[in-house]
Amino acid sequence: MELLLENDVQTRQAGARLATCLQELQQGAVVYLQGDLGAGKTTFSQGLIASLGHSGPVKSPTYTLVEPYEISGRKVLHFDLYRLGDPEELEFLGVRDYFQSENICLIEWPIKGEGYLAKPDIVVELQAVPGGRQMTLAGVSAFGNKVLARYRQANV
Ligand SMILES: Nc1ncnc2c1ncn2[C@@H]1O[C@H](COP(=O)(O)OP(=O)(O)OP(=O)(O)O)[C@@H](O)[C@H]1O
Ligand SMILES: [Mg+2]
């Protein structure tokens, strides 16, 4: 599914809409966020995390690699792997413990962690275009397809 997001507010709303679908299905998910520097991946994550019910700030985990949240009993892990030197370092961060099916894992720059990450349910691709950002959403697991079917119908 493709959408043109005309400003950062719309990018946040796109993330919030995904949060609503995940909440309705009451399951965790692995979401890969792809796109160049400045494409809007953190903005999308901020909308998603805020919509799940987190009221504080959502920082970009550029230096920490992962920022954990606990939101109404569900763990949300927001990764930014841009500065990861070697995917093997993920082992030392203990990421395997993070990839449990009840957790929501949002992963910016998943390509940097190739081989050490859980497979995605949903891939969000953001691209700067004249007039904003082009967003492409794909469901890449059975659960991801279920989420995407909801996303298409959601009116938020
Ligand atoms: N649809 C949009 N149209 C125009 N600007 C946008 C849109 N969505 C987000 N932005 C802006 O783009 C800038 C970069 O966004 P953001 O930090 O979310 O990118 P990113 O993909 O996380 O980058 P990085 O790879 O460096 O982590 C921000 O200033 C944000 O407000
Ligand atoms: Mg970012």
mmCIF file of C-alpha atoms and ligand atoms in Angstrom:
data_model
loop_
_atom_site.group_PDB
_atom_site.id
_atom_site.type_symbol
_atom_site.label_atom_id
_atom_site.label_comp_id
_atom_site.label_asym_id
_atom_site.label_seq_id
_atom_site.Cartn_x
_atom_site.Cartn_y
_atom_site.Cartn_z
ATOM 1 C CA MET A 1 0.000 0.000 0.000
ATOM 2 C CA GLU A 2 1.265 3.475 -0.879
ATOM 3 C CA LEU A 3 0.489 6.858 0.661
ATOM 4 C CA LEU A 4 1.826 10.367 0.105
ATOM 5 C CA LEU A 5 2.583 12.027 3.452
ATOM 6 C CA GLU A 6 2.565 15.777 2.888
ATOM 7 C CA ASN A 7 4.212 16.852 6.162
ATOM 8 C CA ASP A 8 5.639 15.512 9.414
ATOM 9 C CA VAL A 9 2.212 15.516 11.075
ATOM 10 C CA GLN A 10 0.949 13.101 8.432
ATOM 11 C CA THR A 11 4.012 10.891 8.983
ATOM 12 C CA ARG A 12 3.193 10.783 12.712
ATOM 13 C CA GLN A 13 -0.430 9.960 11.899
ATOM 14 C CA ALA A 14 0.682 7.103 9.646
ATOM 15 C CA GLY A 15 2.605 5.668 12.611
ATOM 16 C CA ALA A 16 -0.372 6.202 14.930
ATOM 17 C CA ARG A 17 -2.616 4.351 12.484
ATOM 18 C CA LEU A 18 -0.293 1.345 12.604
ATOM 19 C CA ALA A 19 -0.329 1.509 16.419
ATOM 20 C CA THR A 20 -4.133 1.330 16.389
ATOM 21 C CA CYS A 21 -4.091 -1.768 14.170
ATOM 22 C CA LEU A 22 -1.505 -3.501 16.387
ATOM 23 C CA GLN A 23 -3.494 -2.669 19.515
ATOM 24 C CA GLU A 24 -6.677 -4.091 18.019
ATOM 25 C CA LEU A 25 -4.903 -7.344 17.200
ATOM 26 C CA GLN A 26 -3.231 -7.443 20.644
ATOM 27 C CA GLN A 27 0.002 -8.958 19.422
ATOM 28 C CA GLY A 28 3.584 -7.870 19.081
ATOM 29 C CA ALA A 29 5.240 -7.259 15.724
ATOM 30 C CA VAL A 30 8.587 -6.659 14.063
ATOM 31 C CA VAL A 31 8.505 -3.533 11.901
ATOM 32 C CA TYR A 32 11.437 -2.635 9.641
ATOM 33 C CA LEU A 33 11.714 1.087 8.814
ATOM 34 C CA GLN A 34 13.643 1.687 5.618
ATOM 35 C CA GLY A 35 14.657 4.830 3.763
ATOM 36 C CA ASP A 36 17.509 7.322 3.570
ATOM 37 C CA LEU A 37 18.766 9.637 6.314
ATOM 38 C CA GLY A 38 15.987 12.085 7.115
ATOM 39 C CA ALA A 39 13.276 10.068 5.376
ATOM 40 C CA GLY A 40 10.976 10.204 8.405
ATOM 41 C CA LYS A 41 11.565 6.859 10.151
ATOM 42 C CA THR A 42 11.898 8.364 13.645
ATOM 43 C CA THR A 43 8.914 10.657 13.037
ATOM 44 C CA PHE A 44 6.797 7.608 12.108
ATOM 45 C CA SER A 45 8.038 5.779 15.243
ATOM 46 C CA GLN A 46 7.214 8.787 17.432
ATOM 47 C CA GLY A 47 3.628 8.770 16.172
ATOM 48 C CA LEU A 48 3.364 5.037 16.737
ATOM 49 C CA ILE A 49 4.844 5.041 20.260
ATOM 50 C CA ALA A 50 2.810 8.074 21.361
ATOM 51 C CA SER A 51 -0.383 6.519 20.010
ATOM 52 C CA LEU A 52 0.256 3.309 21.962
ATOM 53 C CA GLY A 53 -0.019 5.466 25.073
ATOM 54 C CA HIS A 54 3.494 6.708 25.870
ATOM 55 C CA SER A 55 3.198 10.301 27.072
ATOM 56 C CA GLY A 56 6.864 11.321 27.402
ATOM 57 C CA PRO A 57 9.320 12.256 24.669
ATOM 58 C CA VAL A 58 10.449 9.718 22.060
ATOM 59 C CA LYS A 59 14.122 10.343 21.350
ATOM 60 C CA SER A 60 15.973 9.072 18.330
ATOM 61 C CA PRO A 61 18.050 6.093 19.544
ATOM 62 C CA THR A 62 20.926 7.068 17.233
ATOM 63 C CA TYR A 63 23.597 6.768 19.942
ATOM 64 C CA THR A 64 21.981 4.255 22.266
ATOM 65 C CA LEU A 65 21.063 1.884 19.365
ATOM 66 C CA VAL A 66 17.911 0.843 21.193
ATOM 67 C CA GLU A 67 15.423 2.671 23.389
ATOM 68 C CA PRO A 68 13.071 0.463 25.401
ATOM 69 C CA TYR A 69 9.534 1.471 26.438
ATOM 70 C CA GLU A 70 6.956 -0.302 28.548
ATOM 71 C CA ILE A 71 3.505 0.818 27.477
ATOM 72 C CA SER A 72 0.413 -0.600 29.175
ATOM 73 C CA GLY A 73 2.154 -3.895 29.849
ATOM 74 C CA ARG A 74 3.709 -4.284 26.411
ATOM 75 C CA LYS A 75 7.413 -3.851 25.660
ATOM 76 C CA VAL A 76 8.239 -1.615 22.724
ATOM 77 C CA LEU A 77 11.844 -1.582 21.473
ATOM 78 C CA HIS A 78 12.846 1.245 19.164
ATOM 79 C CA PHE A 79 16.135 0.514 17.366
ATOM 80 C CA ASP A 80 18.292 2.756 15.216
ATOM 81 C CA LEU A 81 21.179 0.675 13.887
ATOM 82 C CA TYR A 82 22.751 3.361 11.694
ATOM 83 C CA ARG A 83 25.853 3.583 13.892
ATOM 84 C CA LEU A 84 26.234 -0.138 14.437
ATOM 85 C CA GLY A 85 29.712 -1.074 13.209
ATOM 86 C CA ASP A 86 29.281 -4.820 12.956
ATOM 87 C CA PRO A 87 25.998 -6.752 13.176
ATOM 88 C CA GLU A 88 27.703 -9.155 15.597
ATOM 89 C CA GLU A 89 27.676 -6.403 18.227
ATOM 90 C CA LEU A 90 23.930 -7.001 18.484
ATOM 91 C CA GLU A 91 24.684 -10.282 20.254
ATOM 92 C CA PHE A 92 26.410 -8.347 23.055
ATOM 93 C CA LEU A 93 23.453 -5.993 23.357
ATOM 94 C CA GLY A 94 21.345 -9.060 24.073
ATOM 95 C CA VAL A 95 18.884 -8.322 21.291
ATOM 96 C CA ARG A 96 17.709 -11.906 21.075
ATOM 97 C CA ASP A 97 15.823 -11.338 24.322
ATOM 98 C CA TYR A 98 14.033 -8.425 22.678
ATOM 99 C CA PHE A 99 12.623 -10.430 19.785
ATOM 100 C CA GLN A 100 9.765 -12.107 21.589
ATOM 101 C CA SER A 101 6.493 -12.340 19.789
ATOM 102 C CA GLU A 102 4.605 -10.221 22.349
ATOM 103 C CA ASN A 103 7.004 -7.267 21.924
ATOM 104 C CA ILE A 104 6.733 -4.520 19.351
ATOM 105 C CA CYS A 105 10.138 -3.982 17.710
ATOM 106 C CA LEU A 106 10.608 -0.936 15.479
ATOM 107 C CA ILE A 107 13.913 -1.100 13.631
ATOM 108 C CA GLU A 108 15.480 1.820 11.749
ATOM 109 C CA TRP A 109 18.355 0.812 9.448
ATOM 110 C CA PRO A 110 17.675 -2.970 9.671
ATOM 111 C CA ILE A 111 20.207 -3.554 6.877
ATOM 112 C CA LYS A 112 22.985 -2.774 9.384
ATOM 113 C CA GLY A 113 21.894 -5.680 11.556
ATOM 114 C CA GLU A 114 21.382 -8.224 8.824
ATOM 115 C CA GLY A 115 21.659 -11.801 10.061
ATOM 116 C CA TYR A 116 21.077 -10.864 13.720
ATOM 117 C CA LEU A 117 17.513 -9.558 13.619
ATOM 118 C CA ALA A 118 14.124 -11.210 13.722
ATOM 119 C CA LYS A 119 12.322 -11.400 10.400
ATOM 120 C CA PRO A 120 9.886 -8.532 9.834
ATOM 121 C CA ASP A 121 6.101 -8.709 9.811
ATOM 122 C CA ILE A 122 5.812 -5.276 8.235
ATOM 123 C CA VAL A 123 8.213 -3.238 6.133
ATOM 124 C CA VAL A 124 7.701 0.531 6.015
ATOM 125 C CA GLU A 125 9.633 2.315 3.300
ATOM 126 C CA LEU A 126 9.846 6.110 3.310
ATOM 127 C CA GLN A 127 11.212 8.184 0.496
ATOM 128 C CA ALA A 128 11.560 11.945 0.120
ATOM 129 C CA VAL A 129 9.613 13.141 -2.912
ATOM 130 C CA PRO A 130 8.472 16.579 -4.077
ATOM 131 C CA GLY A 131 5.543 17.361 -1.753
ATOM 132 C CA GLY A 132 6.652 15.244 1.216
ATOM 133 C CA ARG A 133 7.352 11.554 1.689
ATOM 134 C CA GLN A 134 6.154 8.571 -0.243
ATOM 135 C CA MET A 135 5.354 5.726 2.153
ATOM 136 C CA THR A 136 5.129 2.121 1.039
ATOM 137 C CA LEU A 137 3.791 -0.410 3.531
ATOM 138 C CA ALA A 138 4.142 -4.126 2.985
ATOM 139 C CA GLY A 139 2.996 -7.096 5.044
ATOM 140 C CA VAL A 140 5.691 -9.771 4.793
ATOM 141 C CA SER A 141 4.359 -12.439 7.170
ATOM 142 C CA ALA A 142 0.904 -13.908 7.674
ATOM 143 C CA PHE A 143 0.447 -11.645 10.700
ATOM 144 C CA GLY A 144 1.842 -8.666 8.798
ATOM 145 C CA ASN A 145 -0.721 -9.188 6.061
ATOM 146 C CA LYS A 146 -3.474 -9.251 8.659
ATOM 147 C CA VAL A 147 -2.205 -5.948 10.067
ATOM 148 C CA LEU A 148 -2.024 -4.422 6.597
ATOM 149 C CA ALA A 149 -5.585 -5.493 5.794
ATOM 150 C CA ARG A 150 -6.680 -3.556 8.880
ATOM 151 C CA TYR A 151 -4.459 -0.624 8.030
ATOM 152 C CA ARG A 152 -6.188 -0.228 4.667
ATOM 153 C CA GLN A 153 -9.577 -0.096 6.365
ATOM 154 C CA ALA A 154 -8.544 2.032 9.355
ATOM 155 C CA ASN A 155 -9.886 5.527 9.271
ATOM 156 C CA VAL A 156 -7.574 7.452 11.550
HETATM 157 N N1 LIG B 1 5.977 13.761 5.258
HETATM 158 C C1 LIG B 1 6.957 14.632 5.550
HETATM 159 N N2 LIG B 1 7.152 15.722 4.778
HETATM 160 C C2 LIG B 1 8.165 16.589 5.065
HETATM 161 N N3 LIG B 1 9.026 16.461 6.097
HETATM 162 C C3 LIG B 1 8.880 15.378 6.895
HETATM 163 C C4 LIG B 1 7.849 14.426 6.660
HETATM 164 N N4 LIG B 1 7.955 13.469 7.618
HETATM 165 C C5 LIG B 1 8.990 13.798 8.394
HETATM 166 N N5 LIG B 1 9.566 14.941 7.970
HETATM 167 C C6 LIG B 1 10.749 15.638 8.535
HETATM 168 O O1 LIG B 1 11.936 15.012 8.071
HETATM 169 C C7 LIG B 1 12.992 15.216 9.023
HETATM 170 C C8 LIG B 1 13.737 13.936 9.304
HETATM 171 O O2 LIG B 1 12.856 13.034 9.929
HETATM 172 P P1 LIG B 1 13.332 11.811 10.815
HETATM 173 O O3 LIG B 1 14.305 12.236 11.838
HETATM 174 O O4 LIG B 1 12.094 11.138 11.272
HETATM 175 O O5 LIG B 1 14.103 10.919 9.714
HETATM 176 P P2 LIG B 1 14.825 9.511 9.888
HETATM 177 O O6 LIG B 1 14.408 8.695 8.713
HETATM 178 O O7 LIG B 1 14.556 8.947 11.231
HETATM 179 O O8 LIG B 1 16.363 9.872 9.735
HETATM 180 P P3 LIG B 1 17.654 9.051 10.261
HETATM 181 O O9 LIG B 1 17.947 7.992 9.234
HETATM 182 O O10 LIG B 1 18.718 10.087 10.310
HETATM 183 O O11 LIG B 1 17.338 8.461 11.594
HETATM 184 C C9 LIG B 1 12.339 15.820 10.264
HETATM 185 O O12 LIG B 1 12.604 17.194 10.296
HETATM 186 C C10 LIG B 1 10.845 15.552 10.042
HETATM 187 O O13 LIG B 1 10.039 16.521 10.674
HETATM 188 MG MG MG B 2 15.837 8.252 12.730
#
